[in-house]
Structure formats: structure tokens, C-alpha cells
Short mmCIF file of N, CA and C in Angstrom, two decimals:
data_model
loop_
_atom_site.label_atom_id
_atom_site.label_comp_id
_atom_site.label_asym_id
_atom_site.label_seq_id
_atom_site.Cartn_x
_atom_site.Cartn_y
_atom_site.Cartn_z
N UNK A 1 0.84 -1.18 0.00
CA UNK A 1 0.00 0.00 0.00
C UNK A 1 0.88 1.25 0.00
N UNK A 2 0.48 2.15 -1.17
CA UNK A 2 0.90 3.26 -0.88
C UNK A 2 1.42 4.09 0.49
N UNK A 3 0.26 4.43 1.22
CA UNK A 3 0.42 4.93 2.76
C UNK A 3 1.49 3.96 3.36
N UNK A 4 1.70 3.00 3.60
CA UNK A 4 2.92 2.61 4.58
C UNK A 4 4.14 2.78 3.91
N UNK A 5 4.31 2.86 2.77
CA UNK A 5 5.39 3.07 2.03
C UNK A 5 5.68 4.57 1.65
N UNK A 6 4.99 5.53 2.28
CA UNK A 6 5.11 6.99 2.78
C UNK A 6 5.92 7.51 3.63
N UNK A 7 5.01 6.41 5.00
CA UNK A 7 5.15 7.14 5.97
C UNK A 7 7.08 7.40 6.66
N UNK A 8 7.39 6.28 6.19
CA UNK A 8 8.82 6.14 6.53
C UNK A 8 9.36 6.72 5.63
N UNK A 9 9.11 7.71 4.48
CA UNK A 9 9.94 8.11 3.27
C UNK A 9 10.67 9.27 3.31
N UNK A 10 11.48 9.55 3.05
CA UNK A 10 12.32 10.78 3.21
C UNK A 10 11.22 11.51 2.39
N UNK A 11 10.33 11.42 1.65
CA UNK A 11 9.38 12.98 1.04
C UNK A 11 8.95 12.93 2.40
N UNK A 12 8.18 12.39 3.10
CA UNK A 12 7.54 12.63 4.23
C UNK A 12 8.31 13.55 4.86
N UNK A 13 9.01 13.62 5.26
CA UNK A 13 9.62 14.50 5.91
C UNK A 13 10.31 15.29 5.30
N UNK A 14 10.32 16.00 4.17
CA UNK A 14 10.42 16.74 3.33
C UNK A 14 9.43 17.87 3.06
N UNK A 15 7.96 17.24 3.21
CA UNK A 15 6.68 17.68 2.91
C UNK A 15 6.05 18.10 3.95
N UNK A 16 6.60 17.64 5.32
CA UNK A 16 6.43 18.46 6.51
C UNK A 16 4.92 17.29 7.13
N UNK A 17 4.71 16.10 6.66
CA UNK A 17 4.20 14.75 7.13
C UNK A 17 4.62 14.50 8.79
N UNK A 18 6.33 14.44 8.41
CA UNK A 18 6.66 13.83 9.49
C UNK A 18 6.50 15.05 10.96
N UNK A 19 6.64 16.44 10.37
CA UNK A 19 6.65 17.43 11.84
C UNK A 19 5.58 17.50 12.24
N UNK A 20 4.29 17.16 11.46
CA UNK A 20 2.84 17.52 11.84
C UNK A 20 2.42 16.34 12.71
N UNK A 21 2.88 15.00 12.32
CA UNK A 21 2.65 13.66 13.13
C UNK A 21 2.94 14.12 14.40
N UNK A 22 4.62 14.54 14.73
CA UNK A 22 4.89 14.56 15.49
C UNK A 22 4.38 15.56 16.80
N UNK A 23 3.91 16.62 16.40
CA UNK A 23 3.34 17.48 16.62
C UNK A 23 2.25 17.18 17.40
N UNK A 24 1.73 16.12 17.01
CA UNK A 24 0.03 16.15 17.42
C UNK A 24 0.70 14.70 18.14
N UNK A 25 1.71 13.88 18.77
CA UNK A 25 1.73 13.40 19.54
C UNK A 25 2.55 14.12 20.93
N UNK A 26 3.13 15.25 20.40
CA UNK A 26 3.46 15.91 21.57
C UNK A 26 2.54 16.66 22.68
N UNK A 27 1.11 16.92 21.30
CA UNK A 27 0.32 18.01 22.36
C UNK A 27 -0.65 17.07 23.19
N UNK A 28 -0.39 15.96 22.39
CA UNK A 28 -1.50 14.75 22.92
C UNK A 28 -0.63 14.74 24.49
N UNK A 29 0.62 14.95 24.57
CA UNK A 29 1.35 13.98 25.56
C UNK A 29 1.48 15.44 26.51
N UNK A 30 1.61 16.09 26.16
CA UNK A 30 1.33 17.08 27.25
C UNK A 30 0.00 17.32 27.93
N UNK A 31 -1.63 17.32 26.95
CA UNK A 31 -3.04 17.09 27.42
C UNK A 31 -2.77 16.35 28.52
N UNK A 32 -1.50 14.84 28.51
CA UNK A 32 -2.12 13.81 29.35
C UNK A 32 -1.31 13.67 30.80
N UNK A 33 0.04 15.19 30.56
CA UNK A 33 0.75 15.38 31.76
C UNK A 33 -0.15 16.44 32.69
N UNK A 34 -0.70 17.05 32.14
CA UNK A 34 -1.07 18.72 33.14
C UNK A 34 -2.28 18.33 33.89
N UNK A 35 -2.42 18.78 34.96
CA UNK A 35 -4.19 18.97 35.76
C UNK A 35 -4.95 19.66 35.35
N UNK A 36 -4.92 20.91 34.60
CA UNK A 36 -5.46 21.97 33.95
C UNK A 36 -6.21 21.40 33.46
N UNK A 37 -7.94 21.30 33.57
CA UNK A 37 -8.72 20.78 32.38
C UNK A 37 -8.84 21.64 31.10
N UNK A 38 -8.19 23.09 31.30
CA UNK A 38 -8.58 23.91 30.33
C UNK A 38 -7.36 23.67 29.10
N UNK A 39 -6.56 23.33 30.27
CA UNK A 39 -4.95 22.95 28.79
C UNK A 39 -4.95 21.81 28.25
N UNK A 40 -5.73 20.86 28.88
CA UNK A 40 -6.03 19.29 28.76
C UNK A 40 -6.72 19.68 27.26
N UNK A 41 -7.71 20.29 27.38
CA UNK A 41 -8.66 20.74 26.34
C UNK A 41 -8.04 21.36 25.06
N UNK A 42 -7.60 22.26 25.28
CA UNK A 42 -6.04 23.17 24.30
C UNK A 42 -5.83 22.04 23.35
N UNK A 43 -4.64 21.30 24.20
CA UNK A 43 -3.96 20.76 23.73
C UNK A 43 -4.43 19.50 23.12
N UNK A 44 -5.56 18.78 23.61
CA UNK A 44 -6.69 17.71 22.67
C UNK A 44 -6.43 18.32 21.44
N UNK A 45 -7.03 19.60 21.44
CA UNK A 45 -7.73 20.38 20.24
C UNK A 45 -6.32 20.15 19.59
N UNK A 46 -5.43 20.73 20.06
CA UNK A 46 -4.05 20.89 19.05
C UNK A 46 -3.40 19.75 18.32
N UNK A 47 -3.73 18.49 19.52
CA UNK A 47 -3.21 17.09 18.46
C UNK A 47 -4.30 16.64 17.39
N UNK A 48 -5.15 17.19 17.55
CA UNK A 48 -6.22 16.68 16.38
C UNK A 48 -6.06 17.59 15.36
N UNK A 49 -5.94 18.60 15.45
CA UNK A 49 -5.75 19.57 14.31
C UNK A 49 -4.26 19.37 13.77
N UNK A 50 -3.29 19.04 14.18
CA UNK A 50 -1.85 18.47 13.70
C UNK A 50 -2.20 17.09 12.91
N UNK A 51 -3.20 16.50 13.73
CA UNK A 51 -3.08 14.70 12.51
C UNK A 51 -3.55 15.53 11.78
N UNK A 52 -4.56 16.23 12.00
CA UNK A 52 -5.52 16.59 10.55
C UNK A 52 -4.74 17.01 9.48
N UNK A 53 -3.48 17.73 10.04
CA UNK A 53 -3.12 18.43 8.69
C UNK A 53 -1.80 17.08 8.22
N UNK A 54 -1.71 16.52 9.31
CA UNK A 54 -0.53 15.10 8.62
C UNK A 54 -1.26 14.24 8.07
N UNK A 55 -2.68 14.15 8.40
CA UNK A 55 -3.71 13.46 7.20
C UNK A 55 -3.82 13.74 5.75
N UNK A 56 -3.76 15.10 5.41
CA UNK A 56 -3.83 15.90 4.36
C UNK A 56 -2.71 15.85 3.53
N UNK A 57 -1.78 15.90 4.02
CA UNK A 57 -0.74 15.96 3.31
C UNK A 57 -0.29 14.51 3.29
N UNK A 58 -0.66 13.51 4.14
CA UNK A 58 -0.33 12.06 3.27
C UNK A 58 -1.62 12.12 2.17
N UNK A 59 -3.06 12.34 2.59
CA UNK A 59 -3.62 11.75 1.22
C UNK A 59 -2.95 12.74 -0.51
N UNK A 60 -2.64 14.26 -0.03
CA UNK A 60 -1.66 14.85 -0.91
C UNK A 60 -0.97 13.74 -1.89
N UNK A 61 0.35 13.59 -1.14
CA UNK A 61 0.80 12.72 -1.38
C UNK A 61 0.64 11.24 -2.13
N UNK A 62 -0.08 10.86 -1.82
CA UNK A 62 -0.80 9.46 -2.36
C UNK A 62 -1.19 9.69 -3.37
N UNK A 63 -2.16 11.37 -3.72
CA UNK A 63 -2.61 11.25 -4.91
C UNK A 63 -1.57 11.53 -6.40
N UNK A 64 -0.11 12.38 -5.71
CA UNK A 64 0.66 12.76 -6.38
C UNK A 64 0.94 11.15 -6.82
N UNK A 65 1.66 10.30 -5.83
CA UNK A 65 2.23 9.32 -6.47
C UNK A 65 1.69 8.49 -7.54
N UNK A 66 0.19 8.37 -7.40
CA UNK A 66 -0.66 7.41 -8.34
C UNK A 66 -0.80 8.44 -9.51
N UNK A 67 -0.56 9.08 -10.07
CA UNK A 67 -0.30 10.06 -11.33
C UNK A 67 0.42 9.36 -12.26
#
């Protein structure tokens, strides 16, 4: 499959795949250090909106390659 043969690819991280992944497991991992329900909340919001955009730019991707 296309997608697994992405995700490890040097475009990925070229295309800015790999900083957005990462991104949205950092804010996830901070939501799950703090007591703050309000930063808990923040930062939910922030790892979902980071996959979202590392979603985008793999299906990007996918569609470039099948061309």
C-alpha cells in the first residue's frame, strides 16, 4: 500500500508529514501530563488539528504518487 510506504519516506519528511505527526503526539502527551482541564482541552484540540493536517498531506501525497 501506498500509505505505509510513505510514511517512513524521506518525502515525508520533506513535505512536513513527518513534523505535523509529530506534533500532534506531543500536544496529545502534554493534554495527558497537566491537571489543567482547560490545557487538557487546548492541547486535545491541538493534536487533532496536527493529525488533521498530517492526514492531508499524506492523502496529498498518495494522490501525487498514483499520477
Amino acid at each position: 500500500e501506498i500509505t505505509t510506504r510513505l510514511v517512513g519516506s524521506e518525502m515525508c519528511k520533506e513535505t512536513g508529514y513527518h513534523e505535523e505527526s509529530c506534533g500532534g503526539l506531543n500536544y496529545r502527551r502534554a493534554s495527558e501530563e497537566t491537571t489543567d482541564e482547560c490545557l487538557t482541552e487546548i492541547f486535545q484540540e491541538l493534536s487533532r488539528d496536527e493529525y488533521r493536517h498530517a492526514r492531508q498531506i499524506l492523502t496529498l501525497l498518495e494522490k501525487q504518487m498514483s499520477i
